[in-house]
Each structure stands twice: as C-alpha cells, then as structure tokens.
PDB file of C-alpha atoms in Angstrom:
ATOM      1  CA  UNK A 409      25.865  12.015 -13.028  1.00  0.00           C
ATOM      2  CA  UNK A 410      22.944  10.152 -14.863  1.00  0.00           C
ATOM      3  CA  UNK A 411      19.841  11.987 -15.401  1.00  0.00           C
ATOM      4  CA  UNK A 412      16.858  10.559 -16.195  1.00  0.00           C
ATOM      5  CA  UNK A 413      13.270  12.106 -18.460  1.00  0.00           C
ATOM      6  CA  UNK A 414      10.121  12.168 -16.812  1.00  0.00           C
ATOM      7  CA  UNK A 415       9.351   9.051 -19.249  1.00  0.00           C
ATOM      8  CA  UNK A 416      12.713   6.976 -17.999  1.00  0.00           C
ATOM      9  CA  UNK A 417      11.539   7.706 -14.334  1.00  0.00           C
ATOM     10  CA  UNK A 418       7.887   6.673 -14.697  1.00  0.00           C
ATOM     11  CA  UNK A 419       8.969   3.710 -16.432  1.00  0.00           C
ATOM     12  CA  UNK A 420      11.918   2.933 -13.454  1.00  0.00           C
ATOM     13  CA  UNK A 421       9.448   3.955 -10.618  1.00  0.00           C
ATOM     14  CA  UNK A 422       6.464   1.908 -11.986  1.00  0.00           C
ATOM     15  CA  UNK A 423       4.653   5.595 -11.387  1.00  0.00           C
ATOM     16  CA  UNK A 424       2.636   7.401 -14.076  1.00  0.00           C
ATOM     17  CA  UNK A 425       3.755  10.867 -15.555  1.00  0.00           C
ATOM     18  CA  UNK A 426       0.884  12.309 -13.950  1.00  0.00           C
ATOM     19  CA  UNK A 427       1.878  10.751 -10.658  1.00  0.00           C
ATOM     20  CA  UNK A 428       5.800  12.194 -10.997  1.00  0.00           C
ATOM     21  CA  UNK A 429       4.141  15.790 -11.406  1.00  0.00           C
ATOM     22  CA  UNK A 430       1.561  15.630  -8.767  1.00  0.00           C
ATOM     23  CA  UNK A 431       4.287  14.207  -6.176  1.00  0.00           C
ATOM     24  CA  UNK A 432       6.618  17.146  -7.021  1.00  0.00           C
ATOM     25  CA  UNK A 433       3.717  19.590  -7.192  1.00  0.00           C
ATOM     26  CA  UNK A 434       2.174  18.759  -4.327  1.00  0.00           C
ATOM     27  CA  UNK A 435       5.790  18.776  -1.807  1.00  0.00           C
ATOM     28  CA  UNK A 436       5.627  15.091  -1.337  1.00  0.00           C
ATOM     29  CA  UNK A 437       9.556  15.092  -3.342  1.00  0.00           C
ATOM     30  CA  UNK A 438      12.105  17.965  -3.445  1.00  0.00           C
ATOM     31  CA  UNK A 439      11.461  19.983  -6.855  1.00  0.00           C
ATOM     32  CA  UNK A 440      13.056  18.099  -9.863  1.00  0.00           C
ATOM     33  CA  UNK A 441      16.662  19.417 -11.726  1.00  0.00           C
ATOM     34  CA  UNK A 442      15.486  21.043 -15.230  1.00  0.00           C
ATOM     35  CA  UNK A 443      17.613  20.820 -18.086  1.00  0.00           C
ATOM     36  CA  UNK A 444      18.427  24.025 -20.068  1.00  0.00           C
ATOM     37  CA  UNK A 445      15.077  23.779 -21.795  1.00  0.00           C
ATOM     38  CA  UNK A 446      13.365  23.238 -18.798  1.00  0.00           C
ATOM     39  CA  UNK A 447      12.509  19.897 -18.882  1.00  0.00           C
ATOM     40  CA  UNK A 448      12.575  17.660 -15.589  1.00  0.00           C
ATOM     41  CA  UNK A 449      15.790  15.579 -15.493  1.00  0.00           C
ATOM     42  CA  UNK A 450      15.486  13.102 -12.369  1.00  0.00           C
ATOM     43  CA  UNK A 451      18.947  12.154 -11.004  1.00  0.00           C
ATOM     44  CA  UNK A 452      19.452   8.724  -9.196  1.00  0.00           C
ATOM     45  CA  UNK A 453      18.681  10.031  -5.458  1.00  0.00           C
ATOM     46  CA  UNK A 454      15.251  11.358  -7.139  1.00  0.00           C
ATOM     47  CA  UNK A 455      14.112   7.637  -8.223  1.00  0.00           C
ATOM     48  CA  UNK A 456      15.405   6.166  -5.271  1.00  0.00           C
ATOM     49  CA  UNK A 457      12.995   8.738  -2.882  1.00  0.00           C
ATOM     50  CA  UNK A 458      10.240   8.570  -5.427  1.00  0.00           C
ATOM     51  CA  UNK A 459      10.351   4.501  -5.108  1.00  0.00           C
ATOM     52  CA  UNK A 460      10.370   4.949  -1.359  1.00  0.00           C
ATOM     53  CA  UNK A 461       7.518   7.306  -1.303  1.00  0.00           C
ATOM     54  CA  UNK A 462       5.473   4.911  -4.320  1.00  0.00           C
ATOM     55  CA  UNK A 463       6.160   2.353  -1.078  1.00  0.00           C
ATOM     56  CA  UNK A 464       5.218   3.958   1.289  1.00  0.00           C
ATOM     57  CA  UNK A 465       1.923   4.982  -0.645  1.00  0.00           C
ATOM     58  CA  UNK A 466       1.447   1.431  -1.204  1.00  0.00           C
ATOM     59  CA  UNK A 467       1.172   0.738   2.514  1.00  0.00           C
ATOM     60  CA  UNK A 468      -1.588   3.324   2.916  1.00  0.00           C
ATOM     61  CA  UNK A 469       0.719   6.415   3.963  1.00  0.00           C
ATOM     62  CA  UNK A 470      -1.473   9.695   3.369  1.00  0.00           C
ATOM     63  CA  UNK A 471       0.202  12.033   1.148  1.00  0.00           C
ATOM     64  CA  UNK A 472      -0.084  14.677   3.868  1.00  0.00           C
ATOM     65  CA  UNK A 473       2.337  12.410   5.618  1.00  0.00           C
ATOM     66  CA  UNK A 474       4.077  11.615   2.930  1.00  0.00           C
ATOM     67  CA  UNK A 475       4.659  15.551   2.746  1.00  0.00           C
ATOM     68  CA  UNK A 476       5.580  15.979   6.155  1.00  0.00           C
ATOM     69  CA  UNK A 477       8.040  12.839   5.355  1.00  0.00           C
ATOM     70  CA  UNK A 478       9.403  14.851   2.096  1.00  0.00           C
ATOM     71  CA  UNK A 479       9.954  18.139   4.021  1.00  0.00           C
ATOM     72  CA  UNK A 480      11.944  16.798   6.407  1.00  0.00           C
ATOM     73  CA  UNK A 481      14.297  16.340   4.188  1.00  0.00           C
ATOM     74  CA  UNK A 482      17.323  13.903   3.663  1.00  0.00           C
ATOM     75  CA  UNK A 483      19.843  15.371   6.334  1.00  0.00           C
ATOM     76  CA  UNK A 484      20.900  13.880   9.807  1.00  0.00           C
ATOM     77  CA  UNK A 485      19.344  16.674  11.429  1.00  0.00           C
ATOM     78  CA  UNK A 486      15.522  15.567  11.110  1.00  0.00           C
ATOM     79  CA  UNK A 487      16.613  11.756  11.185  1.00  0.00           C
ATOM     80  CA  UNK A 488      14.793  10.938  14.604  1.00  0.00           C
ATOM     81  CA  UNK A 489      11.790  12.695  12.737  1.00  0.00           C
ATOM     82  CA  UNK A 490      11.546  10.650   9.928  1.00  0.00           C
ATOM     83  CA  UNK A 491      12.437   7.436  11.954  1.00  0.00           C
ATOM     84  CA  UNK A 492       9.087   8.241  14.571  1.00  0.00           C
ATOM     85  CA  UNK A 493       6.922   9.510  10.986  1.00  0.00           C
ATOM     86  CA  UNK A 494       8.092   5.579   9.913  1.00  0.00           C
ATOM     87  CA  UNK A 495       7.770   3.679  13.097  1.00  0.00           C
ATOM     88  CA  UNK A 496       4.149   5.408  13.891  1.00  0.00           C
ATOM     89  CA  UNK A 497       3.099   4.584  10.285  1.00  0.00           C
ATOM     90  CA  UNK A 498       4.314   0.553  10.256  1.00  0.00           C
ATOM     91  CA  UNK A 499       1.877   0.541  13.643  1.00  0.00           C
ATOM     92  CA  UNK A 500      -0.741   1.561  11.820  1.00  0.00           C
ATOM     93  CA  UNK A 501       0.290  -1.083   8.897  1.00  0.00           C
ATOM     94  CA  UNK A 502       0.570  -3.978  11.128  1.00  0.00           C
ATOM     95  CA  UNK A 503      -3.247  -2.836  12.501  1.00  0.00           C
ATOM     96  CA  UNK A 504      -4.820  -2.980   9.310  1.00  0.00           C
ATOM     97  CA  UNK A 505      -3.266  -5.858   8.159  1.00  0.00           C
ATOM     98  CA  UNK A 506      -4.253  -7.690  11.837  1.00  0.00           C
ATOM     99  CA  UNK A 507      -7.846  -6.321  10.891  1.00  0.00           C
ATOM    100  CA  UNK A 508      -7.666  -8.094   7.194  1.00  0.00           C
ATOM    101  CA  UNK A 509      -6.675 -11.458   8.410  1.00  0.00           C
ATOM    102  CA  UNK A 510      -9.245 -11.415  11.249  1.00  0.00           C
ATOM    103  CA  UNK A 511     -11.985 -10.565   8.446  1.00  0.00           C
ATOM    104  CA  UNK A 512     -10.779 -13.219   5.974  1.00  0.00           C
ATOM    105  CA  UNK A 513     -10.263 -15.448   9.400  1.00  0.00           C
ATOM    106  CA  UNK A 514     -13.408 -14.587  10.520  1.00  0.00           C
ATOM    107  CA  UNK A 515     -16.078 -14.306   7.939  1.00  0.00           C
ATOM    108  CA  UNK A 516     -14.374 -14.525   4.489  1.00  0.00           C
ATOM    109  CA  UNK A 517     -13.143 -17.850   4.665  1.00  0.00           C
ATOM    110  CA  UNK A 518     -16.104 -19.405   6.293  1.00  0.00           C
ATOM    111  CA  UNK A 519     -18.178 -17.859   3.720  1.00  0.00           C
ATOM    112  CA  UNK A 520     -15.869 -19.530   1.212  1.00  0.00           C
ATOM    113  CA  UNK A 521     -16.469 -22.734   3.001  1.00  0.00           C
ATOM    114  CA  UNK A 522     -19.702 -22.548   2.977  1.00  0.00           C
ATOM    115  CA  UNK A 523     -20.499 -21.971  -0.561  1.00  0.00           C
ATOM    116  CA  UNK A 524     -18.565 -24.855  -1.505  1.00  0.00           C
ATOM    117  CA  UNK A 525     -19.435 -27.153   0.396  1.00  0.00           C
ATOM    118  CA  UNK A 526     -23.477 -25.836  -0.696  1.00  0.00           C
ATOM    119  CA  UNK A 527     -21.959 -26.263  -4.475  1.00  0.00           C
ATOM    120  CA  UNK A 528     -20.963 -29.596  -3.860  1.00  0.00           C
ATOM    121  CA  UNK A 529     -17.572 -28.490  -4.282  1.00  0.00           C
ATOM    122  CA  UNK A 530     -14.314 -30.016  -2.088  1.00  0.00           C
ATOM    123  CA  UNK A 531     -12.518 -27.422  -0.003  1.00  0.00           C
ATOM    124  CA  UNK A 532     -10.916 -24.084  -0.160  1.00  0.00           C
ATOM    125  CA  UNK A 533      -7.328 -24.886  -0.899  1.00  0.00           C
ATOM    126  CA  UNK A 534      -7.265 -21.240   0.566  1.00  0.00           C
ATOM    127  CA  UNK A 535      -3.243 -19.949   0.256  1.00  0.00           C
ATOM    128  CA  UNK A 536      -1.617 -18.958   3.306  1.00  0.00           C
ATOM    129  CA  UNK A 537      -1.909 -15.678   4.703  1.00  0.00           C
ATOM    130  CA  UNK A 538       1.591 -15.701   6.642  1.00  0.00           C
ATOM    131  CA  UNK A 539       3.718 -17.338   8.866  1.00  0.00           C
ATOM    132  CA  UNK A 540       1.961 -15.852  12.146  1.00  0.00           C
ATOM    133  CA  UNK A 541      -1.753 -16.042  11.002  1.00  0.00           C
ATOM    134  CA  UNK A 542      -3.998 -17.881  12.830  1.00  0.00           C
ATOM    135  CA  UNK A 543      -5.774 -21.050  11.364  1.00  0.00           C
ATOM    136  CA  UNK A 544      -9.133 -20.246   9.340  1.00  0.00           C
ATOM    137  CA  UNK A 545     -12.287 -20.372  12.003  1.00  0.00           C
ATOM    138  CA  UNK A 546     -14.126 -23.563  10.415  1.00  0.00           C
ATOM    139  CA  UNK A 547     -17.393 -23.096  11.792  1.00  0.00           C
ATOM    140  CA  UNK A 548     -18.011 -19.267  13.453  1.00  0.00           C
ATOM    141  CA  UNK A 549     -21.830 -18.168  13.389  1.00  0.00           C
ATOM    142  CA  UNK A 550     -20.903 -15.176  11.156  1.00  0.00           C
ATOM    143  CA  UNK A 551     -19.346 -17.974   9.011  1.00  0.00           C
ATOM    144  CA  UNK A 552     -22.909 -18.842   9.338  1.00  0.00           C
ATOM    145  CA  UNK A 553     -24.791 -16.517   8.977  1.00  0.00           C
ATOM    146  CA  UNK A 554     -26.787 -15.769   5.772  1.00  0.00           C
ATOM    147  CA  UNK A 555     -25.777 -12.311   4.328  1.00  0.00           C
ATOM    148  CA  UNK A 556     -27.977 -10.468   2.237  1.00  0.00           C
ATOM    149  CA  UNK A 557     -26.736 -11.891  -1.010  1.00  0.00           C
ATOM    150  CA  UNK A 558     -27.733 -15.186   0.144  1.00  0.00           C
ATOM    151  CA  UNK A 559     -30.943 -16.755  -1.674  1.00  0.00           C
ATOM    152  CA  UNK A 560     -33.010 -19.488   1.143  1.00  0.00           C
ATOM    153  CA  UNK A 561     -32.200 -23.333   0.044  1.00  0.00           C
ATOM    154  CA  UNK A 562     -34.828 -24.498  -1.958  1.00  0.00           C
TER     155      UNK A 562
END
C-alpha cells in the first residue's frame, strides 16, 4: 500500500500542512497512520476523503458539519446519514448561488452597465453565469440608483 508524507499529501490535496493537521486535529478526518517514528503517513483512502472534505469546504460546508460528516464514518451503516448531511448541504449551495446570480442580475451588472456607458465605454461583454441564469436586468432602478461611491455628474 502507498503511503504518502504530510508534504506529498498537501501537495496532492492542494491543502496546506497546517490545513492537514487542523482537519485531523479537529475530527473533520479519521486520525492519520504514523510511521515507526511517528510521522503521519497518509494512505490513498486518506487523500481521497481529505479532497472530498477540501470540496466540500469549498462549497461553504462548516467544519462542524464537516465533523459530523467525518464521524460518521465510511461504513454502510451511517450511509443514509451522510447522503441527508449531503443532500441538505447542496440545498443550501444551490440557495446561495440563486442569491449570487440575482445580485450580479440585479445590481452588479447594471452597475457595470452603467459605468461604461458614463465612461464612454461599449458594453459589458459580461461572461455567462450558466446555462439556467436569467438574462442581465438592463435597466432596474437599483441598476440606477447612485450608491455611495458614486460622485454627482458634473
């Protein structure tokens, strides 16, 4: 079986040392194989649950869930566990990403708009936010709307 230093995993994870500690410190991953000198030695099952968890991270998972997630271990037995801890965290994903696009919808591009158009610039060649986003709101009054950064046209 192929084990792995703390350096070989941080590099394979993208994680920092610091971050490989504090996950196995803190109960968010199963405590780490030492080798006879007592140095961590991460096997393959270790990266693969350590890139999971650095994904699950990513998506805004707090690391008291991602504890809860860790201690339920890898068996069949706590599968319908893990599978609602997963399902109840992608609806809170898909919220906050609905509440993104509605702000860049809403105000952000509109702002952009704006500017450029005050600039003398052409348009926002503004990249696509996905294939179920709704078009950009062209003229909204918090589009608008000065904001407190704004200066009056002279």
């Amino acid at each position: 079986m192929t084990h792995y230093t703390p350096a070989q995993a941080a590099e394979r994870t993208g994680m920092s040392l610091d971050t490989l500690r504090y996950y196995e410190k803190a109960g968010v991953i199963a405590p780490v194989a030492r080798t006879g000198g007592g140095r961590r030695a991460y096997s393959e099952a270790d990266l693969e649950r350590l890139v999971l968890v650095g994904c699950l991270r990513r998506t805004g998972m707090p690391v008291a869930e991602l504890r809860r997630y860790g201690a339920l271990g890898t068996g069949s037995g706590t599968a319908a566990q893990r599978l609602r801890l997963l399902e109840e965290h992608d609806v809170r994903v898909l919220r906050t990403v609905e509440q993104l696009l509605a702000a860049r919808r809403d105000l952000l591009l509109g702002k952009i708009d704006r500017y450029r158009s005050e600039l003398g610039l052409p348009p926002y060649p503004a990249p696509a936010a996905g294939p179920d986003s709704a078009p950009p709101a062209a003229d909204t009054a918090a589009a608008r709307a000065p904001d407190r950064h704004d200066t009056p046209a002279s």
